[in-house]
PDB file of C-alpha atoms and ligand atoms in Angstrom:
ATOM      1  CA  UNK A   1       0.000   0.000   0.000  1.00 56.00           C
ATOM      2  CA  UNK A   2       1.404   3.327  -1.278  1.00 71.00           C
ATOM      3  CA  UNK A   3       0.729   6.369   0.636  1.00 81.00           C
ATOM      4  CA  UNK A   4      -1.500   8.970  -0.729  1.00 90.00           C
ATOM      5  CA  UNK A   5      -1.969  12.721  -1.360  1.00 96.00           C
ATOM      6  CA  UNK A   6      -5.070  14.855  -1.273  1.00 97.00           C
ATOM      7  CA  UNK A   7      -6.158  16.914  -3.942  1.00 98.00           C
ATOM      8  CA  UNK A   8      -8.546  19.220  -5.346  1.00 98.00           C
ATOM      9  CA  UNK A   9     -12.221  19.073  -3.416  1.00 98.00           C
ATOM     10  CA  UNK A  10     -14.939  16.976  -5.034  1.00 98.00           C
ATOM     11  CA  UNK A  11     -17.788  17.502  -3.316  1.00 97.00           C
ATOM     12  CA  UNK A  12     -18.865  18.923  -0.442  1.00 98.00           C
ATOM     13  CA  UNK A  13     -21.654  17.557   1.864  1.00 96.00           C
ATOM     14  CA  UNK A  14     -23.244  18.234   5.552  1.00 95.00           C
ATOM     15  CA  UNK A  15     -20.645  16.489   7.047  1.00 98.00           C
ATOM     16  CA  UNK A  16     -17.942  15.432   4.620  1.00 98.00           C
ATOM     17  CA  UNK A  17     -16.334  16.924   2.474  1.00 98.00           C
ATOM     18  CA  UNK A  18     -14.033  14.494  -0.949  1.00 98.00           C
ATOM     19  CA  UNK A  19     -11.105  14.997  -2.302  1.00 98.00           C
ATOM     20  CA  UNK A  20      -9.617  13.694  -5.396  1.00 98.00           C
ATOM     21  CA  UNK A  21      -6.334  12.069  -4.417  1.00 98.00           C
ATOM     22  CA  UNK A  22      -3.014  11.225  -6.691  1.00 97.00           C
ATOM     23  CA  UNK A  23      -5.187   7.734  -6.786  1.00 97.00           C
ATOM     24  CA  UNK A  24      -7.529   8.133  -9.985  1.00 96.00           C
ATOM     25  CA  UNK A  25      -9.441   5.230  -7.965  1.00 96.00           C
ATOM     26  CA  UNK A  26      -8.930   6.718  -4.637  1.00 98.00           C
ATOM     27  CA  UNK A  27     -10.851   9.676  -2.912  1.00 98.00           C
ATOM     28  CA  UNK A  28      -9.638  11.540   0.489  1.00 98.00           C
ATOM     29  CA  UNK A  29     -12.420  11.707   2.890  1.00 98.00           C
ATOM     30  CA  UNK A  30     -12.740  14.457   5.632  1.00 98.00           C
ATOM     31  CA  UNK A  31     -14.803  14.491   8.567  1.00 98.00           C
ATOM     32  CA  UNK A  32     -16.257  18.101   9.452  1.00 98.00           C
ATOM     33  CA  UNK A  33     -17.343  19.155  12.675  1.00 98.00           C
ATOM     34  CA  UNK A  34     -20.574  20.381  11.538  1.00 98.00           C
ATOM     35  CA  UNK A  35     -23.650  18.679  12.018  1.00 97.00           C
ATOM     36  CA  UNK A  36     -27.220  19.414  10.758  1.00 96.00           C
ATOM     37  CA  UNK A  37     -30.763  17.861  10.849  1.00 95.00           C
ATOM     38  CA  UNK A  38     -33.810  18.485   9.758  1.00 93.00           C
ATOM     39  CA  UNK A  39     -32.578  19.078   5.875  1.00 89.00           C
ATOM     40  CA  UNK A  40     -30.006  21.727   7.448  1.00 91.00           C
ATOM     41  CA  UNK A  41     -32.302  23.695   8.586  1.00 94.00           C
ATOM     42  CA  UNK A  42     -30.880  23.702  12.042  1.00 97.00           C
ATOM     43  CA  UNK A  43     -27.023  23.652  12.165  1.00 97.00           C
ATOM     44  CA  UNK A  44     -24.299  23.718  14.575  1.00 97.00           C
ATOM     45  CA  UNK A  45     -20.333  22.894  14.535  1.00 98.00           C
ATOM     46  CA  UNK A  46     -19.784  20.436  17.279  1.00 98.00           C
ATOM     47  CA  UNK A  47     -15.617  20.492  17.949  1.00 98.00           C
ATOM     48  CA  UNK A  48     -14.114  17.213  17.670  1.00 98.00           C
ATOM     49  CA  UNK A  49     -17.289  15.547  15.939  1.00 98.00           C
ATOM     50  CA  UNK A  50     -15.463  15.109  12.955  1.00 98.00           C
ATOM     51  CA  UNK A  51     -12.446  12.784  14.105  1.00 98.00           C
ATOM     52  CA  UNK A  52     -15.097  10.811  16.806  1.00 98.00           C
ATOM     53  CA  UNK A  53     -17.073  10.082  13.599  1.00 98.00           C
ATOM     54  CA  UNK A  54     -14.175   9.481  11.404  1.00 99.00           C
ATOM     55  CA  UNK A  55     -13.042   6.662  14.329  1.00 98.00           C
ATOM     56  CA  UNK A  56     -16.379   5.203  14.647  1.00 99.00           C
ATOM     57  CA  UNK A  57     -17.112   4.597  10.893  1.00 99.00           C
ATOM     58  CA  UNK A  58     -13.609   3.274  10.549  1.00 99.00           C
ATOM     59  CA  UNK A  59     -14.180   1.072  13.602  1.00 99.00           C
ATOM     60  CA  UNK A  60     -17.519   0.027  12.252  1.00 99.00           C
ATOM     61  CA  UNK A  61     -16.482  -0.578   8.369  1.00 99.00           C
ATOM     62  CA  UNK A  62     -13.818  -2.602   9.636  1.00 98.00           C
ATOM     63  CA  UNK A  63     -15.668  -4.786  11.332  1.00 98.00           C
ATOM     64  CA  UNK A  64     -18.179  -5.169   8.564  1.00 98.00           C
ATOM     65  CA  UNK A  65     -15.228  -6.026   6.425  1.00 98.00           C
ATOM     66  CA  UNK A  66     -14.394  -9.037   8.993  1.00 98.00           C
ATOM     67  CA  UNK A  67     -17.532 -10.441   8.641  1.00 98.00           C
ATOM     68  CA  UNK A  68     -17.231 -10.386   4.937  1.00 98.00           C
ATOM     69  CA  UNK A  69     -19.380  -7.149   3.953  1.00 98.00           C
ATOM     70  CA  UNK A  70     -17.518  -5.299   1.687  1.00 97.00           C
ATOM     71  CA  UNK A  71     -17.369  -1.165   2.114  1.00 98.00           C
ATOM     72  CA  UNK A  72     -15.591   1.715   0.050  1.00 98.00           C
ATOM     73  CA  UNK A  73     -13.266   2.362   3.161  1.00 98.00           C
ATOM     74  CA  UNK A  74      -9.374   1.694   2.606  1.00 98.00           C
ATOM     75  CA  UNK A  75      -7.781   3.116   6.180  1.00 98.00           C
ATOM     76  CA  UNK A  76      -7.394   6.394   8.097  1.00 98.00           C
ATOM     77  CA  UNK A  77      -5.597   9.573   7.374  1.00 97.00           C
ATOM     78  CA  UNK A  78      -4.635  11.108  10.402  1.00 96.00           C
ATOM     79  CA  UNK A  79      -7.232  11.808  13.109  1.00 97.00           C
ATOM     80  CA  UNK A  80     -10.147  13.411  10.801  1.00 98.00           C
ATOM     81  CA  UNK A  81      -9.851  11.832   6.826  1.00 98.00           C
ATOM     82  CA  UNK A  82     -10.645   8.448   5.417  1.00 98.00           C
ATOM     83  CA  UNK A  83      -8.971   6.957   2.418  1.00 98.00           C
ATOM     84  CA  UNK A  84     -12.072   5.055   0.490  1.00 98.00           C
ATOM     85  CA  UNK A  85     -12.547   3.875  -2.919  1.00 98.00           C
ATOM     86  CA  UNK A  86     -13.829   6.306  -5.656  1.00 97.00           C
ATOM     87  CA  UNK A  87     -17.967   5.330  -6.187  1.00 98.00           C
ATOM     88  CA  UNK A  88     -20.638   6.306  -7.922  1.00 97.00           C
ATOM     89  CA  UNK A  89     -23.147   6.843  -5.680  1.00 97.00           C
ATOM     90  CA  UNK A  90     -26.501   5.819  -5.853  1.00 98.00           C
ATOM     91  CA  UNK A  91     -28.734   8.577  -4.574  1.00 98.00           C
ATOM     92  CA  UNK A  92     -30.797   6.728  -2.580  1.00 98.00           C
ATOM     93  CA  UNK A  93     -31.083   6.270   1.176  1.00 98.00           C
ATOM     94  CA  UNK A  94     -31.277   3.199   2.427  1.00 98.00           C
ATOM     95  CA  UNK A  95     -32.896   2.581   6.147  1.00 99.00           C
ATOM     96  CA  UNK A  96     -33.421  -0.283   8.291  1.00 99.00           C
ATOM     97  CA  UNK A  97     -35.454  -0.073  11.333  1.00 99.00           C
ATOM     98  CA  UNK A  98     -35.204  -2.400  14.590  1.00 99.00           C
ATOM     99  CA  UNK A  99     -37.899  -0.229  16.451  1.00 98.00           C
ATOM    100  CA  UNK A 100     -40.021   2.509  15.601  1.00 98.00           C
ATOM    101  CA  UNK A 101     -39.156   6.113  15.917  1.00 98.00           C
ATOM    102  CA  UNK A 102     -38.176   9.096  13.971  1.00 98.00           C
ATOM    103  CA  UNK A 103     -39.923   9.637  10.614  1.00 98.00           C
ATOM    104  CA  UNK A 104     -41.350   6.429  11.004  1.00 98.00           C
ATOM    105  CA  UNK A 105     -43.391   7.640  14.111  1.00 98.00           C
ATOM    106  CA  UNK A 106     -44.195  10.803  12.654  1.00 97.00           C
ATOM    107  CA  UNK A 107     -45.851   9.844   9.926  1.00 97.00           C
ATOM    108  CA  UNK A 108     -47.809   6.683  10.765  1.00 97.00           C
ATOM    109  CA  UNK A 109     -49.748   5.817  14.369  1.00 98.00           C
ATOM    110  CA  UNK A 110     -46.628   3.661  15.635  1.00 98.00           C
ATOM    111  CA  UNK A 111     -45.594   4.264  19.307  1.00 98.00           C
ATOM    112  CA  UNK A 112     -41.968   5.348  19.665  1.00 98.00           C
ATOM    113  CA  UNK A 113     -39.761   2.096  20.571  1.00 98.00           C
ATOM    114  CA  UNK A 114     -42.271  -0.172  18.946  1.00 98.00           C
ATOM    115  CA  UNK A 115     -40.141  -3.685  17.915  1.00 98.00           C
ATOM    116  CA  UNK A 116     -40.177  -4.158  14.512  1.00 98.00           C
ATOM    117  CA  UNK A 117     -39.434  -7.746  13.602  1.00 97.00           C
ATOM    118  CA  UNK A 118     -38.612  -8.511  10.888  1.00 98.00           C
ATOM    119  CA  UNK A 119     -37.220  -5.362  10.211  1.00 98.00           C
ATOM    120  CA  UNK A 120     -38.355  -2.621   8.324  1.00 98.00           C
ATOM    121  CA  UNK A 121     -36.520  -1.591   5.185  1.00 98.00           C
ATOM    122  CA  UNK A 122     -37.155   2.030   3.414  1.00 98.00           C
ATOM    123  CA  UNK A 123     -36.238   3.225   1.135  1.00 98.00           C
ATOM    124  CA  UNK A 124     -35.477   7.092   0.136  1.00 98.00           C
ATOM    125  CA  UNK A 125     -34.692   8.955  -2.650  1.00 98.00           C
ATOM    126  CA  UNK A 126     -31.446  11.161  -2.119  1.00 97.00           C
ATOM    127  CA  UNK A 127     -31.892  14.759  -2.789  1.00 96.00           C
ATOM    128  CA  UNK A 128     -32.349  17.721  -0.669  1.00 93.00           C
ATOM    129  CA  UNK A 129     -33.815  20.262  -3.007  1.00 96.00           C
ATOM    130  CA  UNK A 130     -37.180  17.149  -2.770  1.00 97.00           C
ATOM    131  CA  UNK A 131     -36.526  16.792   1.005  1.00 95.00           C
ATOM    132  CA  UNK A 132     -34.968  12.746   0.219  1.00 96.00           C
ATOM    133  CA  UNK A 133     -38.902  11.474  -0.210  1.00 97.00           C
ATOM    134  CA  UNK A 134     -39.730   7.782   0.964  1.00 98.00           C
ATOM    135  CA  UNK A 135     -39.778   5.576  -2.467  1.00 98.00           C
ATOM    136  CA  UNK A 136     -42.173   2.909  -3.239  1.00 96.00           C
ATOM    137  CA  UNK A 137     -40.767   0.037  -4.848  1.00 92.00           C
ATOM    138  CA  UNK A 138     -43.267   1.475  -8.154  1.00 95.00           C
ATOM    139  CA  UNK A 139     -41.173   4.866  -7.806  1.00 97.00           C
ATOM    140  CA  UNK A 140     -38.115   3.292  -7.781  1.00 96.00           C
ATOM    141  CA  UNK A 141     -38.570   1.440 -10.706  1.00 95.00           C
ATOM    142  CA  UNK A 142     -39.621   5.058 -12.580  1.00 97.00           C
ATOM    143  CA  UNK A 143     -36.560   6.659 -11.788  1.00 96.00           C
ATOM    144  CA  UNK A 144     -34.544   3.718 -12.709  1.00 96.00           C
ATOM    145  CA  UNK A 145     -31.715   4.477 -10.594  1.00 96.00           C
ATOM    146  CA  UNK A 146     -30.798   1.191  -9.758  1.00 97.00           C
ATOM    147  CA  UNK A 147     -32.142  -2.374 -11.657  1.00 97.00           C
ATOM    148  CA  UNK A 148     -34.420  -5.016  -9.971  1.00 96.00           C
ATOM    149  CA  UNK A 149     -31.114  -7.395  -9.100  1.00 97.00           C
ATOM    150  CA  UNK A 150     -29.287  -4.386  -8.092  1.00 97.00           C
ATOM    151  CA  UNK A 151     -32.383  -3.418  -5.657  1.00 97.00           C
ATOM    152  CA  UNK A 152     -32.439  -7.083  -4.107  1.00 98.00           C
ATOM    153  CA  UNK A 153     -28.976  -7.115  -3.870  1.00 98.00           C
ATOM    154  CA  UNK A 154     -28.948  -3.618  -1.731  1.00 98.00           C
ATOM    155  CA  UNK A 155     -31.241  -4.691   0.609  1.00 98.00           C
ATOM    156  CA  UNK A 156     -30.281  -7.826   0.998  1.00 98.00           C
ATOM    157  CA  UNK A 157     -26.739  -6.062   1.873  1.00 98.00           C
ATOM    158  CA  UNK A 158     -28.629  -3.873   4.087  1.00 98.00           C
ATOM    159  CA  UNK A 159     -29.677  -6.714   6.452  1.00 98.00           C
ATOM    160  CA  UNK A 160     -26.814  -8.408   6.473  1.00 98.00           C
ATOM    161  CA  UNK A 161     -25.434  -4.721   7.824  1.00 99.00           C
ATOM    162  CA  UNK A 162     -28.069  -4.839  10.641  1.00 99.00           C
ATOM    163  CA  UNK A 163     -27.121  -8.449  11.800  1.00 98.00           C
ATOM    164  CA  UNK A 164     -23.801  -8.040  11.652  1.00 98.00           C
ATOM    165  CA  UNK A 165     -23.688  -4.692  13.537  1.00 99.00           C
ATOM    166  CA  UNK A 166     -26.752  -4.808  15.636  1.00 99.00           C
ATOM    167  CA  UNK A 167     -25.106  -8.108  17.237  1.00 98.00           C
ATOM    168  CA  UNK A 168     -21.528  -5.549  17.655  1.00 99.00           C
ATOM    169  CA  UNK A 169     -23.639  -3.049  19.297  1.00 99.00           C
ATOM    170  CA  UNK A 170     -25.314  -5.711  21.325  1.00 99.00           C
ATOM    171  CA  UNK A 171     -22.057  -7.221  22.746  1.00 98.00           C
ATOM    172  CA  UNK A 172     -21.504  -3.595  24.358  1.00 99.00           C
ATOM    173  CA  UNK A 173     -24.667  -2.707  25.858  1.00 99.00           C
ATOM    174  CA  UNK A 174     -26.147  -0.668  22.992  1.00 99.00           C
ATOM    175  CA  UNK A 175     -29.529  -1.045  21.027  1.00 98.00           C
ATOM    176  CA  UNK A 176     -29.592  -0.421  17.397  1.00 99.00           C
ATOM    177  CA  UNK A 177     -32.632   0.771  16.850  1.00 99.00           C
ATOM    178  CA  UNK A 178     -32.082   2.189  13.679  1.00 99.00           C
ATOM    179  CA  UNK A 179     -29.341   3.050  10.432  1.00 99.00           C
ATOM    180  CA  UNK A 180     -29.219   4.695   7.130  1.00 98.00           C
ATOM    181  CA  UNK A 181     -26.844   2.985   4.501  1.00 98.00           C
ATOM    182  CA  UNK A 182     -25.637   4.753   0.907  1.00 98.00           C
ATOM    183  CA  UNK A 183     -24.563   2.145  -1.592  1.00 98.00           C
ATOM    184  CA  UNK A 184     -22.003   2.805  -4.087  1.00 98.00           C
ATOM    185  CA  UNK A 185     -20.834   1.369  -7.494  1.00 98.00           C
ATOM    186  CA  UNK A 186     -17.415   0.893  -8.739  1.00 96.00           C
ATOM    187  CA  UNK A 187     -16.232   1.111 -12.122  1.00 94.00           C
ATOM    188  CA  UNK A 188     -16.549  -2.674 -12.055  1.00 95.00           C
ATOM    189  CA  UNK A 189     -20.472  -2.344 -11.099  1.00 96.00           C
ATOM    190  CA  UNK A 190     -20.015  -3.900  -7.887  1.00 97.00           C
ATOM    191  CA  UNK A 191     -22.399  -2.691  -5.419  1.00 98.00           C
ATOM    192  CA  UNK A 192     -20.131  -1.530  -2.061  1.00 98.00           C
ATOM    193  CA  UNK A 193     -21.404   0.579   1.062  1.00 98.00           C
ATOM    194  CA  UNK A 194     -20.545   3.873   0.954  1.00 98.00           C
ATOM    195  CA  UNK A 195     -20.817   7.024   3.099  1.00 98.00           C
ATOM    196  CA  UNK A 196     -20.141   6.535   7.110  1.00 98.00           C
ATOM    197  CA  UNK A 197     -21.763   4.833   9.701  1.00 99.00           C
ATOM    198  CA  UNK A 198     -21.943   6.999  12.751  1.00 98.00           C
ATOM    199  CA  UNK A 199     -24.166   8.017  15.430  1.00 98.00           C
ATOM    200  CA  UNK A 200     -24.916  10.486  13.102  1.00 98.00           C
ATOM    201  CA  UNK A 201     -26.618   8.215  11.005  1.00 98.00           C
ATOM    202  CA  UNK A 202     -27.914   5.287  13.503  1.00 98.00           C
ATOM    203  CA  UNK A 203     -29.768   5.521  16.267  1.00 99.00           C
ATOM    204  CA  UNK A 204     -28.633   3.984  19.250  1.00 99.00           C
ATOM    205  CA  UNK A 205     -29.872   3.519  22.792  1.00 98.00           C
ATOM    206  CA  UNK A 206     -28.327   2.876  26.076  1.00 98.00           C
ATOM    207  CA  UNK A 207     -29.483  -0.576  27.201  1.00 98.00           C
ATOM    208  CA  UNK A 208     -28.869  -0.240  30.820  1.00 98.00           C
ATOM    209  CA  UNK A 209     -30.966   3.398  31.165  1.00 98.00           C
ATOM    210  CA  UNK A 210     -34.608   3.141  30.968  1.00 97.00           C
ATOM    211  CA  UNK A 211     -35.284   7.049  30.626  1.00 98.00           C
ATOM    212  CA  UNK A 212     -36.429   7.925  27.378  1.00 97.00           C
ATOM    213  CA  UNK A 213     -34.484  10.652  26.798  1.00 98.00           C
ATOM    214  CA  UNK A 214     -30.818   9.336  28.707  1.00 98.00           C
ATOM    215  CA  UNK A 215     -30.903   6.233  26.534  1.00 98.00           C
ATOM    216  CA  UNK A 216     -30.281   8.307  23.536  1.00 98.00           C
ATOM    217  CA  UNK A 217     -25.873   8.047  22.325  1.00 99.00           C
ATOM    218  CA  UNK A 218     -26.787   9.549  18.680  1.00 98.00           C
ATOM    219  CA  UNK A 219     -27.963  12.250  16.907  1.00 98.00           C
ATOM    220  CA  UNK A 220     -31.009  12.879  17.911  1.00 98.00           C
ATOM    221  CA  UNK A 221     -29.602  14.330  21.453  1.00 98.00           C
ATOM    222  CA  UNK A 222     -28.808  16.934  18.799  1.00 98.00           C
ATOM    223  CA  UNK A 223     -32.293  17.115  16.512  1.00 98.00           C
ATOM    224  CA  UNK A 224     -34.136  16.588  19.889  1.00 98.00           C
ATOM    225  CA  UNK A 225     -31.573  19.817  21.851  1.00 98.00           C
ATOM    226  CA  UNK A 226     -30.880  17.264  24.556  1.00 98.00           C
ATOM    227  CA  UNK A 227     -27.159  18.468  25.079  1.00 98.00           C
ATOM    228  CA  UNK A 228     -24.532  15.918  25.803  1.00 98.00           C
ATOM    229  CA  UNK A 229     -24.070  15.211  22.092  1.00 98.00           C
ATOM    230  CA  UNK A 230     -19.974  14.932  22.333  1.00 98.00           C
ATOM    231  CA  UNK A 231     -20.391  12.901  25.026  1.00 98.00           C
ATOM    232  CA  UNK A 232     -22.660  10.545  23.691  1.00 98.00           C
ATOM    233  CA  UNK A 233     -20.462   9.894  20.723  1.00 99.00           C
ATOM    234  CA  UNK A 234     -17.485   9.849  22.830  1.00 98.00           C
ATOM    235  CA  UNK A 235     -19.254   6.442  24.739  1.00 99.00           C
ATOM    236  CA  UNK A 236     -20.242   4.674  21.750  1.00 99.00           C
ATOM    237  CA  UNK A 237     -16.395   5.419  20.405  1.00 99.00           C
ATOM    238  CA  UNK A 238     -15.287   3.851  23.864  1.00 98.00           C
ATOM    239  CA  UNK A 239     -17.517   0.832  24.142  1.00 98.00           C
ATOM    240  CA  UNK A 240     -17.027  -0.050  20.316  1.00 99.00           C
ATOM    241  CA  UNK A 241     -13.107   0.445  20.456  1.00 98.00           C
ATOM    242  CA  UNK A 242     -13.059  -1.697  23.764  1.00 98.00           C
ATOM    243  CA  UNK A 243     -14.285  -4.827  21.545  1.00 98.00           C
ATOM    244  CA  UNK A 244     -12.632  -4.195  17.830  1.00 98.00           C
ATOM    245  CA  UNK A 245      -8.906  -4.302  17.271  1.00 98.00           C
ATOM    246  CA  UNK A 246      -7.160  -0.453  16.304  1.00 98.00           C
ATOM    247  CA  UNK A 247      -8.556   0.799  12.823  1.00 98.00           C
ATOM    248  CA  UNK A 248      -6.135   0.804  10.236  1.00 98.00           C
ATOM    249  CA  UNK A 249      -3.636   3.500   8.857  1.00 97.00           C
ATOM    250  CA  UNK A 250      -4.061   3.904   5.152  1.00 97.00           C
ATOM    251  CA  UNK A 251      -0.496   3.673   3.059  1.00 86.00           C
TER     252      UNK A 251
HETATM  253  N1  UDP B   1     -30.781   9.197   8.641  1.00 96.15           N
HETATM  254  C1  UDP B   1     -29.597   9.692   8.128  1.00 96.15           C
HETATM  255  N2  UDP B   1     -29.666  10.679   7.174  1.00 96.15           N
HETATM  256  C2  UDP B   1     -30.829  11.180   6.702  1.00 96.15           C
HETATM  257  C3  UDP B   1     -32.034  10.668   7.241  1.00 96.15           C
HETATM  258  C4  UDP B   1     -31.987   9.682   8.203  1.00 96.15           C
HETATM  259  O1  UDP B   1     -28.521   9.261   8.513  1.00 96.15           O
HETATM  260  O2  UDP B   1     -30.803  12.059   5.833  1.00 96.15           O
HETATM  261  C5  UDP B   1     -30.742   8.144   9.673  1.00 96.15           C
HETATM  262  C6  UDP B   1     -31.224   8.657  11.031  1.00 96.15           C
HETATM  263  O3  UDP B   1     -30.132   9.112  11.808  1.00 96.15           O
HETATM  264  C7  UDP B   1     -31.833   7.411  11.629  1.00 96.15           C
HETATM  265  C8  UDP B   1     -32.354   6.639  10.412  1.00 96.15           C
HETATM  266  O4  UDP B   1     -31.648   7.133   9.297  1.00 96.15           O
HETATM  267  O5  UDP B   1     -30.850   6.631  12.276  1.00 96.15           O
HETATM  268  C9  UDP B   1     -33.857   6.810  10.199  1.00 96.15           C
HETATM  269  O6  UDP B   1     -34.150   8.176  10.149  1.00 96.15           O
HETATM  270  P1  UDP B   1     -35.670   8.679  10.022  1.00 96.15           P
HETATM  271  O7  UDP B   1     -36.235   8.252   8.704  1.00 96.15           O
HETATM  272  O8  UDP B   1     -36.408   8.233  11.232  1.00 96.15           O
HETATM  273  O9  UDP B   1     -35.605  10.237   9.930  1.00 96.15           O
HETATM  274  P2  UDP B   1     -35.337  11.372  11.023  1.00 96.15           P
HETATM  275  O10 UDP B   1     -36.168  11.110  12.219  1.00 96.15           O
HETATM  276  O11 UDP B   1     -33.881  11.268  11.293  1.00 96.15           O
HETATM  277  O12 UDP B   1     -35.710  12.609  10.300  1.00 96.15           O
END
């Protein structure tokens, strides 16, 4: 493994921003401190988000990779940046649900914390300017963003991503109660997981705390203005490093 140089900027997201790297099939990944919900209409810069984020994902892609699920992530960069294979992304957003809550709970009469089993796979069309609607499987098929195989083969990826980390997060007192997955393809067309996996895109509750609102490690401390959102990250960071070996350095 060769080491690697970051170039010009990509793309810029919410929370990440891609380089182009001295790779043609490599992109430089950086992990911002800023954090949104609600379609950014409410924003904030948490310091230090970035690199706990970075840590986890690595941590958690990693892990995946052990257990044979394939992801775009190469190795770190320092404290804050992720080398990962150069995708094509496919804008959709794909979500598996353990228990009700969020959207799910807003928009159908579902109690908050209701088990869902098996669980429930949506599926959501990535784009801000439409608010990333929910997609039937007939609306799907319109926009032909991905083929029929392609679409079996994403969610059947997607479940194996909730077995495989809902028993990790299990093993260290957490509940996953939810996740959002982005799916990539490489030049090759094989399908790999993209994005991160973070508390900013699972939700995850405290086993051992019954209140409502303590349970809560992820980012809806933040969407909810609970406080403690560092400090939530920082414990999911701790219990999943106390069970995984050190995340790799990249070149
Ligand atoms: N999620 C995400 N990015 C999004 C929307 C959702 O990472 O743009 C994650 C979210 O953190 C949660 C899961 O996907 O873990 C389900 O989110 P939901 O549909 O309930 O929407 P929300 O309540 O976050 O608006």
């Amino acid at each position: 493994m060769t080491s690697c140089s970051i170039g010009p900027l990509l793309h810029e997201g919410k929370a990440k921003r891609v380089h182009a790297t001295d790779h043609t099939d490599l992109v430089a990944v950086h992990f911002k401190d800023d954090t949104t919900a609600f379609n950014a209409a409410k924003k904030a810069s948490l310091a230090g988000k970035g690199q706990l984020n970075c840590r986890i994902a690595a941590l958690l892609f990693e892990h995946l990779e052990r257990q044979g699920i394939a992801s775009h992530y190469r190795g770190l960069m320092g404290d804050d940046w992720m080398i990962c294979q150069h995708l094509r992304v496919i804008p959709l957003e794909v979500v598996v649900r353990n228990r009700a809550a969020g959207s799910l709970c807003r928009q159908m009469p579902i109690a908050e914390g209701t088990p869902l089993d098996p669980p429930l796979l949506d599926l959501y069309y990535k784009d801000d300017a439409y608010g990333d609607p929910f997609l039937s499987e007939a609306r799907l098929t319109r926009l032909a963003i991905v083929s029929a195989d392609q679409l079996e083969e994403i969610q059947q990826l997607a479940l194996a991503v909730n077995q495989s980390l809902g028993q990790l997060f299990t093993s260290v007192g957490l509940e996953l109660v939810d996740f959002k997955i982005e799916i990539g393809l490489t030049a090759a067309g094989q399908l790999l997981l993209a994005d991160e996996i973070s508390p900013d895109t699972c939700r995850l509750w405290d086993q051992a705390v019954a209140d409502q609102r303590d349970r809560i490690l992820d980012k809806d401390r933040f969407r909810q203005d609970l406080g403690g959102v560092l400090e939530a990250y920082r414990e999911v960071l701790k219990r999943v490093q106390g069970v995984c070996p050190e995340p790799r350095v990249y070149g």
